Each structure stands twice: as C-alpha cells, then as structure tokens.
C-alpha cells in the first residue's frame, strides 16, 4: 500500500517589521526571516523573492502550495493569480492569498467565533461571527492604525515636541528621542527624509512601554490611550458580526504592542467592561500558523470569501 506524501506548504506571514516564511511537508519545517515589506515598492515582487529564496534553500521540488497573509493587502492586490504569475516558478503549484488579519485570526482562534486584534507596527482587528466577518481599522499609519506601534511612537514624538515648545508636560521620552537626534529642532527633517520612517517612528513604542513602567506620566497616558483604542476596535467588530450573542466570544490580543503591561491592562479593562459576552483567550498560535491553516480552510467558513486562490 502506497502512502501519499504530505502536501508541501510554503506559508508566508508578511508584515512591515519582518516577513516570516515556513516550508512544511518535507520533513522538518524550514523557517526563514526576511526584512519587512517596503510599502513604497510593489508588493508581489517582494513576496516572489521570498518564495523563490525559500524554495531554493530547501531544494524543494514541484507541487508546493504557497499561502500568504499580508499586512495592508488591498482589494486590488488580493489577486492570487497575479502573485502566482509574478512568482513564475514551476515549483509553486498554487497560491492562497489573504490579508494578515485573516491569518492572524486563524492562528489565534482557529475556525471559531470571536475577534483578534493584531497590534505591531500597524494594527488590524478581525471579528468572525456565525455567518459574517468584519474588519476594523488596518487603514495604515496615515489614516488609521489607532493603538499601533506607529501610533504610539507618533504620540511619543508629538509629546516630546510639545514639551520642547512648552505646550505640554515634561517627559523622559525626550531623552530617548535626543539619543537618536541630538539636535531636536532638526529631528523632523531627518525623519521625513528617511525611507524607513515608519519603522523609526514605531521603534519608539518600546521606549514608551519602558518609561511607562518607570512611572513617566506621559508614557503611561499614551499607553492607556493605545489600549483603549484597541479595545474600541474589538468591541465595534464584535457588534458588527453579532458575536457573543448567547455565548461568550473569544478575544485574542496579539503583537508586540500588547507586551506593554499598561497597554494590555487598559485593553483588557475596557473590553470586559464594554462587551459583557466575551472571554479573553491566549492565542493558539501565530500568524504564520494561520498562514499554514489557509491551505485547509473549509469552503463554507465565513473567512473563505476573503481568501483569493489560484492554481497553475
């Protein structure tokens, strides 16, 4: 009796901070980490390079299914056939492509009912009800991403410049900013001209978390407001999909921003106070696990309508 070889899946979790890839099905999973998406450059060539590098490094043969969850994926970009064409590699047999809110949800909750907020450099919330799906925020650093690492960093820079002008209270955040730009009045010029300005701004979120723990009132206020914004998005999403009606809906909060104790406390306090039928849950897995799960997502699941598929 022949034993069918396990399907090979090349899963990609693509964000602005980094791109993670995992090749499964050929023995021990092989994982790689690449630099994050450059939002000012075309997306598909960046993903295609990652796919080909992983396949080359693993010496993979034909029949690989590529599954990808991508931060900031627009409706126009959600075209698996177009990505498959750009990959242009006979080893890639098919592609399943989705916004990373979908893969974050699958990794954290699986195919159940609830909401996941994923807060890193950017942020997006996805809720899945019995029949409907709702995405809240994820509108990028210019128009949205409230409570994200970028949002926190931007609030920190604003607070520092307000203090410098005399428009706001003093804060230890000033020292953190001056460590990067000793000539504070010239900082905005250097920042605006930097290609990686989004990640630079988001990097200050770690200083906000550290100084909030150290007792800086401005850093604490920023952290608490970030947690409140994230909770507001979750509550809104749950209401839109009728999740938590009759039984509590699972709520997962993932991403580096939630490592801040002040952010997480504010988030959990508002979520539980603002929507009675929820229970806070630890994530089952990561966004990369969710990308792997795209390969076996049931066609009848509400999220299936949000996954683009193509086969060579």
PDB file of C-alpha atoms in Angstrom:
ATOM      1  CA  UNK A   1       0.000   0.000   0.000  1.00  0.00           C
ATOM      2  CA  UNK A   2       1.443   3.346  -1.015  1.00  0.00           C
ATOM      3  CA  UNK A   3       1.471   6.216   1.434  1.00  0.00           C
ATOM      4  CA  UNK A   4       0.580   9.619  -0.006  1.00  0.00           C
ATOM      5  CA  UNK A   5       3.342  12.180   0.517  1.00  0.00           C
ATOM      6  CA  UNK A   6       2.357  15.080   2.770  1.00  0.00           C
ATOM      7  CA  UNK A   7       1.410  18.263   0.939  1.00  0.00           C
ATOM      8  CA  UNK A   8       4.172  20.853   0.834  1.00  0.00           C
ATOM      9  CA  UNK A   9       3.065  24.265   2.052  1.00  0.00           C
ATOM     10  CA  UNK A  10       5.163  27.401   1.921  1.00  0.00           C
ATOM     11  CA  UNK A  11       3.462  29.734   4.369  1.00  0.00           C
ATOM     12  CA  UNK A  12       4.319  33.439   4.463  1.00  0.00           C
ATOM     13  CA  UNK A  13       3.434  35.962   7.157  1.00  0.00           C
ATOM     14  CA  UNK A  14       4.356  39.332   5.657  1.00  0.00           C
ATOM     15  CA  UNK A  15       4.421  42.482   7.781  1.00  0.00           C
ATOM     16  CA  UNK A  16       6.164  45.825   7.792  1.00  0.00           C
ATOM     17  CA  UNK A  17       8.557  44.760  10.546  1.00  0.00           C
ATOM     18  CA  UNK A  18       9.508  41.433   9.018  1.00  0.00           C
ATOM     19  CA  UNK A  19       8.456  38.628   6.670  1.00  0.00           C
ATOM     20  CA  UNK A  20       8.376  35.116   8.138  1.00  0.00           C
ATOM     21  CA  UNK A  21       8.270  32.036   5.939  1.00  0.00           C
ATOM     22  CA  UNK A  22       7.839  28.352   6.765  1.00  0.00           C
ATOM     23  CA  UNK A  23       8.090  25.386   4.411  1.00  0.00           C
ATOM     24  CA  UNK A  24       6.306  22.279   5.692  1.00  0.00           C
ATOM     25  CA  UNK A  25       5.589  18.816   4.381  1.00  0.00           C
ATOM     26  CA  UNK A  26       9.070  17.629   3.510  1.00  0.00           C
ATOM     27  CA  UNK A  27      10.387  16.563   6.887  1.00  0.00           C
ATOM     28  CA  UNK A  28      11.340  19.147   9.492  1.00  0.00           C
ATOM     29  CA  UNK A  29       9.727  22.541   8.833  1.00  0.00           C
ATOM     30  CA  UNK A  30      12.194  25.105   7.494  1.00  0.00           C
ATOM     31  CA  UNK A  31      11.700  28.677   8.684  1.00  0.00           C
ATOM     32  CA  UNK A  32      13.275  31.882   7.436  1.00  0.00           C
ATOM     33  CA  UNK A  33      13.025  35.546   8.441  1.00  0.00           C
ATOM     34  CA  UNK A  34      13.327  38.350   5.896  1.00  0.00           C
ATOM     35  CA  UNK A  35      13.202  42.166   6.089  1.00  0.00           C
ATOM     36  CA  UNK A  36       9.720  43.661   6.229  1.00  0.00           C
ATOM     37  CA  UNK A  37       7.541  44.834   3.362  1.00  0.00           C
ATOM     38  CA  UNK A  38       8.572  48.138   1.816  1.00  0.00           C
ATOM     39  CA  UNK A  39       5.212  49.846   1.385  1.00  0.00           C
ATOM     40  CA  UNK A  40       6.535  52.294  -1.216  1.00  0.00           C
ATOM     41  CA  UNK A  41       7.563  49.447  -3.543  1.00  0.00           C
ATOM     42  CA  UNK A  42       5.408  46.914  -5.463  1.00  0.00           C
ATOM     43  CA  UNK A  43       4.296  44.099  -3.190  1.00  0.00           C
ATOM     44  CA  UNK A  44       4.301  40.985  -5.368  1.00  0.00           C
ATOM     45  CA  UNK A  45       7.968  41.112  -6.454  1.00  0.00           C
ATOM     46  CA  UNK A  46       8.934  41.275  -2.769  1.00  0.00           C
ATOM     47  CA  UNK A  47       6.813  38.222  -1.927  1.00  0.00           C
ATOM     48  CA  UNK A  48       8.026  36.368  -5.007  1.00  0.00           C
ATOM     49  CA  UNK A  49      11.665  36.844  -3.985  1.00  0.00           C
ATOM     50  CA  UNK A  50      10.903  35.375  -0.565  1.00  0.00           C
ATOM     51  CA  UNK A  51       9.134  32.369  -2.092  1.00  0.00           C
ATOM     52  CA  UNK A  52      11.931  31.604  -4.541  1.00  0.00           C
ATOM     53  CA  UNK A  53      14.664  32.010  -1.910  1.00  0.00           C
ATOM     54  CA  UNK A  54      12.935  29.577   0.465  1.00  0.00           C
ATOM     55  CA  UNK A  55      12.313  27.041  -2.291  1.00  0.00           C
ATOM     56  CA  UNK A  56      15.925  27.295  -3.456  1.00  0.00           C
ATOM     57  CA  UNK A  57      17.351  26.967   0.053  1.00  0.00           C
ATOM     58  CA  UNK A  58      15.237  23.876   0.739  1.00  0.00           C
ATOM     59  CA  UNK A  59      15.870  22.292  -2.645  1.00  0.00           C
ATOM     60  CA  UNK A  60      12.116  21.947  -2.991  1.00  0.00           C
ATOM     61  CA  UNK A  61      10.524  20.066  -5.839  1.00  0.00           C
ATOM     62  CA  UNK A  62       7.241  20.756  -7.650  1.00  0.00           C
ATOM     63  CA  UNK A  63       3.764  20.770  -6.109  1.00  0.00           C
ATOM     64  CA  UNK A  64       4.212  23.433  -3.423  1.00  0.00           C
ATOM     65  CA  UNK A  65       1.173  25.393  -2.238  1.00  0.00           C
ATOM     66  CA  UNK A  66       2.044  28.970  -1.316  1.00  0.00           C
ATOM     67  CA  UNK A  67      -0.153  30.519   1.370  1.00  0.00           C
ATOM     68  CA  UNK A  68       0.321  34.138   2.411  1.00  0.00           C
ATOM     69  CA  UNK A  69      -1.114  36.562   4.926  1.00  0.00           C
ATOM     70  CA  UNK A  70      -0.046  40.097   4.049  1.00  0.00           C
ATOM     71  CA  UNK A  71      -0.214  43.271   6.104  1.00  0.00           C
ATOM     72  CA  UNK A  72      -2.078  46.091   4.393  1.00  0.00           C
ATOM     73  CA  UNK A  73      -3.226  43.925   1.477  1.00  0.00           C
ATOM     74  CA  UNK A  74      -5.663  45.957  -0.623  1.00  0.00           C
ATOM     75  CA  UNK A  75      -8.600  44.614  -2.619  1.00  0.00           C
ATOM     76  CA  UNK A  76      -6.678  45.327  -5.813  1.00  0.00           C
ATOM     77  CA  UNK A  77      -3.680  43.342  -4.551  1.00  0.00           C
ATOM     78  CA  UNK A  78      -5.726  40.383  -3.311  1.00  0.00           C
ATOM     79  CA  UNK A  79      -5.168  38.508  -6.569  1.00  0.00           C
ATOM     80  CA  UNK A  80      -3.615  35.080  -6.099  1.00  0.00           C
ATOM     81  CA  UNK A  81      -3.356  34.514  -9.862  1.00  0.00           C
ATOM     82  CA  UNK A  82      -1.312  37.683 -10.258  1.00  0.00           C
ATOM     83  CA  UNK A  83       1.032  36.656  -7.452  1.00  0.00           C
ATOM     84  CA  UNK A  84       1.427  33.176  -8.928  1.00  0.00           C
ATOM     85  CA  UNK A  85       2.376  34.786 -12.248  1.00  0.00           C
ATOM     86  CA  UNK A  86       4.996  37.004 -10.608  1.00  0.00           C
ATOM     87  CA  UNK A  87       6.460  34.052  -8.690  1.00  0.00           C
ATOM     88  CA  UNK A  88       6.843  32.388 -12.096  1.00  0.00           C
ATOM     89  CA  UNK A  89       8.314  29.209 -10.660  1.00  0.00           C
ATOM     90  CA  UNK A  90       7.078  25.737 -11.704  1.00  0.00           C
ATOM     91  CA  UNK A  91       7.610  24.505  -8.152  1.00  0.00           C
ATOM     92  CA  UNK A  92       4.759  26.749  -6.933  1.00  0.00           C
ATOM     93  CA  UNK A  93       1.593  24.845  -7.877  1.00  0.00           C
ATOM     94  CA  UNK A  94      -0.994  27.112  -6.247  1.00  0.00           C
ATOM     95  CA  UNK A  95      -1.396  30.264  -4.176  1.00  0.00           C
ATOM     96  CA  UNK A  96      -3.790  31.233  -1.410  1.00  0.00           C
ATOM     97  CA  UNK A  97      -3.600  34.915  -0.534  1.00  0.00           C
ATOM     98  CA  UNK A  98      -5.298  36.863   2.258  1.00  0.00           C
ATOM     99  CA  UNK A  99      -4.994  39.942   4.414  1.00  0.00           C
ATOM    100  CA  UNK A 100      -2.934  39.194   7.516  1.00  0.00           C
ATOM    101  CA  UNK A 101      -5.974  39.830   9.706  1.00  0.00           C
ATOM    102  CA  UNK A 102      -7.368  36.572   8.308  1.00  0.00           C
ATOM    103  CA  UNK A 103      -4.221  34.581   9.031  1.00  0.00           C
ATOM    104  CA  UNK A 104      -3.816  36.203  12.454  1.00  0.00           C
ATOM    105  CA  UNK A 105      -7.359  35.100  13.294  1.00  0.00           C
ATOM    106  CA  UNK A 106      -6.812  31.527  12.091  1.00  0.00           C
ATOM    107  CA  UNK A 107      -3.573  31.287  14.021  1.00  0.00           C
ATOM    108  CA  UNK A 108      -5.005  32.687  17.244  1.00  0.00           C
ATOM    109  CA  UNK A 109      -8.562  31.325  17.359  1.00  0.00           C
ATOM    110  CA  UNK A 110      -8.821  28.804  14.526  1.00  0.00           C
ATOM    111  CA  UNK A 111     -12.191  28.469  12.834  1.00  0.00           C
ATOM    112  CA  UNK A 112     -14.243  29.520  15.878  1.00  0.00           C
ATOM    113  CA  UNK A 113     -16.192  32.700  16.673  1.00  0.00           C
ATOM    114  CA  UNK A 114     -14.542  35.756  18.184  1.00  0.00           C
ATOM    115  CA  UNK A 115     -12.172  38.628  17.477  1.00  0.00           C
ATOM    116  CA  UNK A 116      -8.435  39.072  17.130  1.00  0.00           C
ATOM    117  CA  UNK A 117      -6.594  42.365  17.334  1.00  0.00           C
ATOM    118  CA  UNK A 118      -3.047  42.212  15.992  1.00  0.00           C
ATOM    119  CA  UNK A 119      -1.014  45.228  17.062  1.00  0.00           C
ATOM    120  CA  UNK A 120       2.533  45.624  15.819  1.00  0.00           C
ATOM    121  CA  UNK A 121       3.868  48.458  13.691  1.00  0.00           C
ATOM    122  CA  UNK A 122       0.330  48.652  12.309  1.00  0.00           C
ATOM    123  CA  UNK A 123      -2.868  47.224  13.725  1.00  0.00           C
ATOM    124  CA  UNK A 124      -5.963  45.479  12.449  1.00  0.00           C
ATOM    125  CA  UNK A 125      -8.906  43.818  14.159  1.00  0.00           C
ATOM    126  CA  UNK A 126     -10.923  40.984  12.662  1.00  0.00           C
ATOM    127  CA  UNK A 127     -14.118  39.527  14.070  1.00  0.00           C
ATOM    128  CA  UNK A 128     -15.850  36.386  12.832  1.00  0.00           C
ATOM    129  CA  UNK A 129     -19.433  35.630  13.744  1.00  0.00           C
ATOM    130  CA  UNK A 130     -21.662  32.699  12.833  1.00  0.00           C
ATOM    131  CA  UNK A 131     -22.122  33.982   9.277  1.00  0.00           C
ATOM    132  CA  UNK A 132     -20.320  37.324   8.952  1.00  0.00           C
ATOM    133  CA  UNK A 133     -16.844  38.807   9.055  1.00  0.00           C
ATOM    134  CA  UNK A 134     -15.902  42.373   9.994  1.00  0.00           C
ATOM    135  CA  UNK A 135     -12.545  44.075   9.747  1.00  0.00           C
ATOM    136  CA  UNK A 136     -11.938  47.220  11.777  1.00  0.00           C
ATOM    137  CA  UNK A 137      -9.054  49.643  11.178  1.00  0.00           C
ATOM    138  CA  UNK A 138      -5.876  48.480   9.495  1.00  0.00           C
ATOM    139  CA  UNK A 139      -6.083  51.657   7.440  1.00  0.00           C
ATOM    140  CA  UNK A 140      -2.388  52.429   7.555  1.00  0.00           C
ATOM    141  CA  UNK A 141      -0.281  54.873   9.520  1.00  0.00           C
ATOM    142  CA  UNK A 142      -1.633  57.973   7.750  1.00  0.00           C
ATOM    143  CA  UNK A 143      -5.361  57.262   8.007  1.00  0.00           C
ATOM    144  CA  UNK A 144      -5.684  54.826  10.897  1.00  0.00           C
ATOM    145  CA  UNK A 145      -3.866  52.094  12.845  1.00  0.00           C
ATOM    146  CA  UNK A 146      -5.062  53.529  16.153  1.00  0.00           C
ATOM    147  CA  UNK A 147      -3.191  51.994  19.089  1.00  0.00           C
ATOM    148  CA  UNK A 148      -0.444  50.516  16.913  1.00  0.00           C
ATOM    149  CA  UNK A 149       3.295  50.744  17.454  1.00  0.00           C
ATOM    150  CA  UNK A 150       3.431  53.554  14.910  1.00  0.00           C
ATOM    151  CA  UNK A 151       0.544  55.346  16.634  1.00  0.00           C
ATOM    152  CA  UNK A 152       2.310  55.070  19.994  1.00  0.00           C
ATOM    153  CA  UNK A 153       5.615  56.265  18.544  1.00  0.00           C
ATOM    154  CA  UNK A 154       3.908  59.179  16.807  1.00  0.00           C
ATOM    155  CA  UNK A 155       2.195  60.173  20.066  1.00  0.00           C
ATOM    156  CA  UNK A 156       5.570  59.998  21.826  1.00  0.00           C
ATOM    157  CA  UNK A 157       7.231  62.283  19.272  1.00  0.00           C
ATOM    158  CA  UNK A 158       4.316  64.691  19.465  1.00  0.00           C
ATOM    159  CA  UNK A 159       4.574  64.769  23.268  1.00  0.00           C
ATOM    160  CA  UNK A 160       8.321  65.423  23.132  1.00  0.00           C
ATOM    161  CA  UNK A 161       7.941  68.332  20.732  1.00  0.00           C
ATOM    162  CA  UNK A 162       5.077  69.764  22.774  1.00  0.00           C
ATOM    163  CA  UNK A 163       7.297  69.647  25.842  1.00  0.00           C
ATOM    164  CA  UNK A 164      10.151  71.242  23.879  1.00  0.00           C
ATOM    165  CA  UNK A 165       7.861  74.116  22.847  1.00  0.00           C
ATOM    166  CA  UNK A 166       6.377  74.495  26.304  1.00  0.00           C
ATOM    167  CA  UNK A 167       2.953  73.283  25.120  1.00  0.00           C
ATOM    168  CA  UNK A 168       2.995  70.098  27.154  1.00  0.00           C
ATOM    169  CA  UNK A 169       4.375  68.480  30.296  1.00  0.00           C
ATOM    170  CA  UNK A 170       7.953  67.339  30.591  1.00  0.00           C
ATOM    171  CA  UNK A 171       8.636  63.707  29.827  1.00  0.00           C
ATOM    172  CA  UNK A 172      11.581  61.353  29.971  1.00  0.00           C
ATOM    173  CA  UNK A 173      10.717  60.442  26.386  1.00  0.00           C
ATOM    174  CA  UNK A 174      12.728  63.484  25.329  1.00  0.00           C
ATOM    175  CA  UNK A 175      15.991  61.732  26.229  1.00  0.00           C
ATOM    176  CA  UNK A 176      15.010  58.745  24.101  1.00  0.00           C
ATOM    177  CA  UNK A 177      14.337  60.958  21.106  1.00  0.00           C
ATOM    178  CA  UNK A 178      17.507  63.009  21.610  1.00  0.00           C
ATOM    179  CA  UNK A 179      19.525  59.790  21.690  1.00  0.00           C
ATOM    180  CA  UNK A 180      18.608  59.405  18.024  1.00  0.00           C
ATOM    181  CA  UNK A 181      18.516  63.082  17.063  1.00  0.00           C
ATOM    182  CA  UNK A 182      20.717  65.185  19.378  1.00  0.00           C
ATOM    183  CA  UNK A 183      19.627  68.377  17.586  1.00  0.00           C
ATOM    184  CA  UNK A 184      15.952  68.081  18.461  1.00  0.00           C
ATOM    185  CA  UNK A 185      14.714  71.008  16.305  1.00  0.00           C
ATOM    186  CA  UNK A 186      16.172  69.233  13.247  1.00  0.00           C
ATOM    187  CA  UNK A 187      14.663  65.826  14.033  1.00  0.00           C
ATOM    188  CA  UNK A 188      11.591  66.283  11.861  1.00  0.00           C
ATOM    189  CA  UNK A 189      13.728  66.952   8.769  1.00  0.00           C
ATOM    190  CA  UNK A 190      15.800  63.811   9.278  1.00  0.00           C
ATOM    191  CA  UNK A 191      12.686  61.737   9.947  1.00  0.00           C
ATOM    192  CA  UNK A 192      10.696  62.966   6.961  1.00  0.00           C
ATOM    193  CA  UNK A 193      13.574  62.214   4.585  1.00  0.00           C
ATOM    194  CA  UNK A 194      14.201  58.671   5.893  1.00  0.00           C
ATOM    195  CA  UNK A 195      12.993  55.771   3.716  1.00  0.00           C
ATOM    196  CA  UNK A 196      12.322  53.699   6.841  1.00  0.00           C
ATOM    197  CA  UNK A 197      10.494  56.474   8.719  1.00  0.00           C
ATOM    198  CA  UNK A 198       7.525  54.235   9.544  1.00  0.00           C
ATOM    199  CA  UNK A 199       9.682  51.702  11.388  1.00  0.00           C
ATOM    200  CA  UNK A 200      11.695  54.514  13.012  1.00  0.00           C
ATOM    201  CA  UNK A 201       8.554  56.059  14.461  1.00  0.00           C
ATOM    202  CA  UNK A 202       7.226  52.666  15.577  1.00  0.00           C
ATOM    203  CA  UNK A 203      10.529  51.883  17.311  1.00  0.00           C
ATOM    204  CA  UNK A 204       9.741  54.478  19.974  1.00  0.00           C
ATOM    205  CA  UNK A 205       6.846  52.330  21.203  1.00  0.00           C
ATOM    206  CA  UNK A 206       9.374  50.212  23.121  1.00  0.00           C
ATOM    207  CA  UNK A 207      10.624  53.334  24.930  1.00  0.00           C
ATOM    208  CA  UNK A 208       7.064  54.332  25.763  1.00  0.00           C
ATOM    209  CA  UNK A 209       6.477  50.908  27.341  1.00  0.00           C
ATOM    210  CA  UNK A 210       9.726  51.064  29.290  1.00  0.00           C
ATOM    211  CA  UNK A 211       9.147  54.571  30.605  1.00  0.00           C
ATOM    212  CA  UNK A 212       5.506  53.838  31.436  1.00  0.00           C
ATOM    213  CA  UNK A 213       6.760  51.055  33.700  1.00  0.00           C
ATOM    214  CA  UNK A 214       9.265  53.509  35.181  1.00  0.00           C
ATOM    215  CA  UNK A 215       6.471  55.911  36.121  1.00  0.00           C
ATOM    216  CA  UNK A 216       6.604  58.564  33.390  1.00  0.00           C
ATOM    217  CA  UNK A 217       3.109  60.070  33.345  1.00  0.00           C
ATOM    218  CA  UNK A 218       3.167  60.991  29.654  1.00  0.00           C
ATOM    219  CA  UNK A 219       4.259  57.488  28.623  1.00  0.00           C
ATOM    220  CA  UNK A 220       1.564  55.994  30.846  1.00  0.00           C
ATOM    221  CA  UNK A 221      -1.114  58.197  29.287  1.00  0.00           C
ATOM    222  CA  UNK A 222      -0.049  57.235  25.764  1.00  0.00           C
ATOM    223  CA  UNK A 223      -0.086  53.542  26.687  1.00  0.00           C
ATOM    224  CA  UNK A 224      -3.511  53.722  28.295  1.00  0.00           C
ATOM    225  CA  UNK A 225      -4.974  55.544  25.307  1.00  0.00           C
ATOM    226  CA  UNK A 226      -3.462  52.955  22.970  1.00  0.00           C
ATOM    227  CA  UNK A 227      -5.088  50.118  24.922  1.00  0.00           C
ATOM    228  CA  UNK A 228      -8.413  51.954  24.861  1.00  0.00           C
ATOM    229  CA  UNK A 229      -8.221  52.403  21.082  1.00  0.00           C
ATOM    230  CA  UNK A 230      -7.518  48.705  20.567  1.00  0.00           C
ATOM    231  CA  UNK A 231     -10.427  47.733  22.807  1.00  0.00           C
ATOM    232  CA  UNK A 232     -12.768  50.100  20.985  1.00  0.00           C
ATOM    233  CA  UNK A 233     -11.919  48.395  17.685  1.00  0.00           C
ATOM    234  CA  UNK A 234     -12.579  44.932  19.135  1.00  0.00           C
ATOM    235  CA  UNK A 235     -15.937  45.895  20.638  1.00  0.00           C
ATOM    236  CA  UNK A 236     -17.010  47.526  17.370  1.00  0.00           C
ATOM    237  CA  UNK A 237     -16.051  44.463  15.341  1.00  0.00           C
ATOM    238  CA  UNK A 238     -17.868  42.022  17.630  1.00  0.00           C
ATOM    239  CA  UNK A 239     -21.076  44.047  17.481  1.00  0.00           C
ATOM    240  CA  UNK A 240     -20.944  44.145  13.673  1.00  0.00           C
ATOM    241  CA  UNK A 241     -20.874  40.329  13.354  1.00  0.00           C
ATOM    242  CA  UNK A 242     -23.246  39.504  16.225  1.00  0.00           C
ATOM    243  CA  UNK A 243     -20.502  37.587  18.000  1.00  0.00           C
ATOM    244  CA  UNK A 244     -21.021  36.815  21.665  1.00  0.00           C
ATOM    245  CA  UNK A 245     -24.792  36.554  21.384  1.00  0.00           C
ATOM    246  CA  UNK A 246     -25.890  33.691  23.616  1.00  0.00           C
ATOM    247  CA  UNK A 247     -22.379  32.592  24.489  1.00  0.00           C
ATOM    248  CA  UNK A 248     -19.124  34.468  25.113  1.00  0.00           C
ATOM    249  CA  UNK A 249     -16.913  35.229  22.126  1.00  0.00           C
ATOM    250  CA  UNK A 250     -13.181  34.617  22.334  1.00  0.00           C
ATOM    251  CA  UNK A 251     -10.985  37.714  22.168  1.00  0.00           C
ATOM    252  CA  UNK A 252      -7.257  37.459  21.470  1.00  0.00           C
ATOM    253  CA  UNK A 253      -4.812  40.362  21.547  1.00  0.00           C
ATOM    254  CA  UNK A 254      -1.527  39.653  19.814  1.00  0.00           C
ATOM    255  CA  UNK A 255       1.533  41.554  18.649  1.00  0.00           C
ATOM    256  CA  UNK A 256       4.429  43.398  20.219  1.00  0.00           C
ATOM    257  CA  UNK A 257       2.381  46.368  21.383  1.00  0.00           C
ATOM    258  CA  UNK A 258       0.483  44.134  23.821  1.00  0.00           C
ATOM    259  CA  UNK A 259       3.705  43.248  25.638  1.00  0.00           C
ATOM    260  CA  UNK A 260       3.353  46.591  27.393  1.00  0.00           C
ATOM    261  CA  UNK A 261       1.651  45.974  30.727  1.00  0.00           C
ATOM    262  CA  UNK A 262      -0.024  49.382  30.653  1.00  0.00           C
ATOM    263  CA  UNK A 263      -1.405  48.856  27.143  1.00  0.00           C
ATOM    264  CA  UNK A 264      -2.669  45.357  27.933  1.00  0.00           C
ATOM    265  CA  UNK A 265      -4.283  46.381  31.219  1.00  0.00           C
ATOM    266  CA  UNK A 266      -6.151  49.261  29.576  1.00  0.00           C
ATOM    267  CA  UNK A 267      -7.209  46.995  26.710  1.00  0.00           C
ATOM    268  CA  UNK A 268      -8.497  44.171  28.897  1.00  0.00           C
ATOM    269  CA  UNK A 269     -10.288  46.531  31.273  1.00  0.00           C
ATOM    270  CA  UNK A 270     -12.228  48.239  28.507  1.00  0.00           C
ATOM    271  CA  UNK A 271     -13.012  45.086  26.521  1.00  0.00           C
ATOM    272  CA  UNK A 272     -14.505  43.280  29.500  1.00  0.00           C
ATOM    273  CA  UNK A 273     -16.409  46.383  30.638  1.00  0.00           C
ATOM    274  CA  UNK A 274     -17.692  47.275  27.187  1.00  0.00           C
ATOM    275  CA  UNK A 275     -18.933  43.918  25.935  1.00  0.00           C
ATOM    276  CA  UNK A 276     -20.263  41.543  28.587  1.00  0.00           C
ATOM    277  CA  UNK A 277     -20.224  38.369  26.482  1.00  0.00           C
ATOM    278  CA  UNK A 278     -16.509  37.960  25.858  1.00  0.00           C
ATOM    279  CA  UNK A 279     -13.727  35.910  27.324  1.00  0.00           C
ATOM    280  CA  UNK A 280     -10.085  36.819  26.933  1.00  0.00           C
ATOM    281  CA  UNK A 281      -8.117  33.931  25.444  1.00  0.00           C
ATOM    282  CA  UNK A 282      -4.476  33.216  24.838  1.00  0.00           C
ATOM    283  CA  UNK A 283      -3.707  32.678  21.136  1.00  0.00           C
ATOM    284  CA  UNK A 284      -3.389  29.094  19.973  1.00  0.00           C
ATOM    285  CA  UNK A 285      -0.662  30.013  17.516  1.00  0.00           C
ATOM    286  CA  UNK A 286       0.877  32.758  15.408  1.00  0.00           C
ATOM    287  CA  UNK A 287       0.059  34.492  12.153  1.00  0.00           C
ATOM    288  CA  UNK A 288       2.467  32.111  10.449  1.00  0.00           C
ATOM    289  CA  UNK A 289       0.459  29.174  11.826  1.00  0.00           C
ATOM    290  CA  UNK A 290      -2.613  30.884  10.414  1.00  0.00           C
ATOM    291  CA  UNK A 291      -0.971  31.156   7.010  1.00  0.00           C
ATOM    292  CA  UNK A 292      -0.380  27.392   7.095  1.00  0.00           C
ATOM    293  CA  UNK A 293      -4.059  26.916   8.017  1.00  0.00           C
ATOM    294  CA  UNK A 294      -5.169  28.768   4.864  1.00  0.00           C
ATOM    295  CA  UNK A 295      -4.368  25.628   2.896  1.00  0.00           C
ATOM    296  CA  UNK A 296      -7.135  23.663   4.644  1.00  0.00           C
ATOM    297  CA  UNK A 297      -9.723  26.390   5.350  1.00  0.00           C
ATOM    298  CA  UNK A 298     -13.198  24.888   4.758  1.00  0.00           C
ATOM    299  CA  UNK A 299     -15.019  26.419   1.799  1.00  0.00           C
ATOM    300  CA  UNK A 300     -18.129  27.060   3.898  1.00  0.00           C
ATOM    301  CA  UNK A 301     -16.296  29.075   6.556  1.00  0.00           C
ATOM    302  CA  UNK A 302     -17.114  32.818   6.582  1.00  0.00           C
ATOM    303  CA  UNK A 303     -13.424  33.653   6.069  1.00  0.00           C
ATOM    304  CA  UNK A 304     -13.201  31.701   2.803  1.00  0.00           C
ATOM    305  CA  UNK A 305     -14.808  34.578   0.921  1.00  0.00           C
ATOM    306  CA  UNK A 306     -11.815  36.697   1.933  1.00  0.00           C
ATOM    307  CA  UNK A 307      -9.165  34.352   0.507  1.00  0.00           C
ATOM    308  CA  UNK A 308      -8.018  34.602  -3.113  1.00  0.00           C
ATOM    309  CA  UNK A 309      -6.919  31.300  -4.677  1.00  0.00           C
ATOM    310  CA  UNK A 310      -5.211  30.302  -7.896  1.00  0.00           C
ATOM    311  CA  UNK A 311      -3.734  27.102  -9.307  1.00  0.00           C
ATOM    312  CA  UNK A 312      -1.237  26.789 -12.140  1.00  0.00           C
TER     313      UNK A 312
END
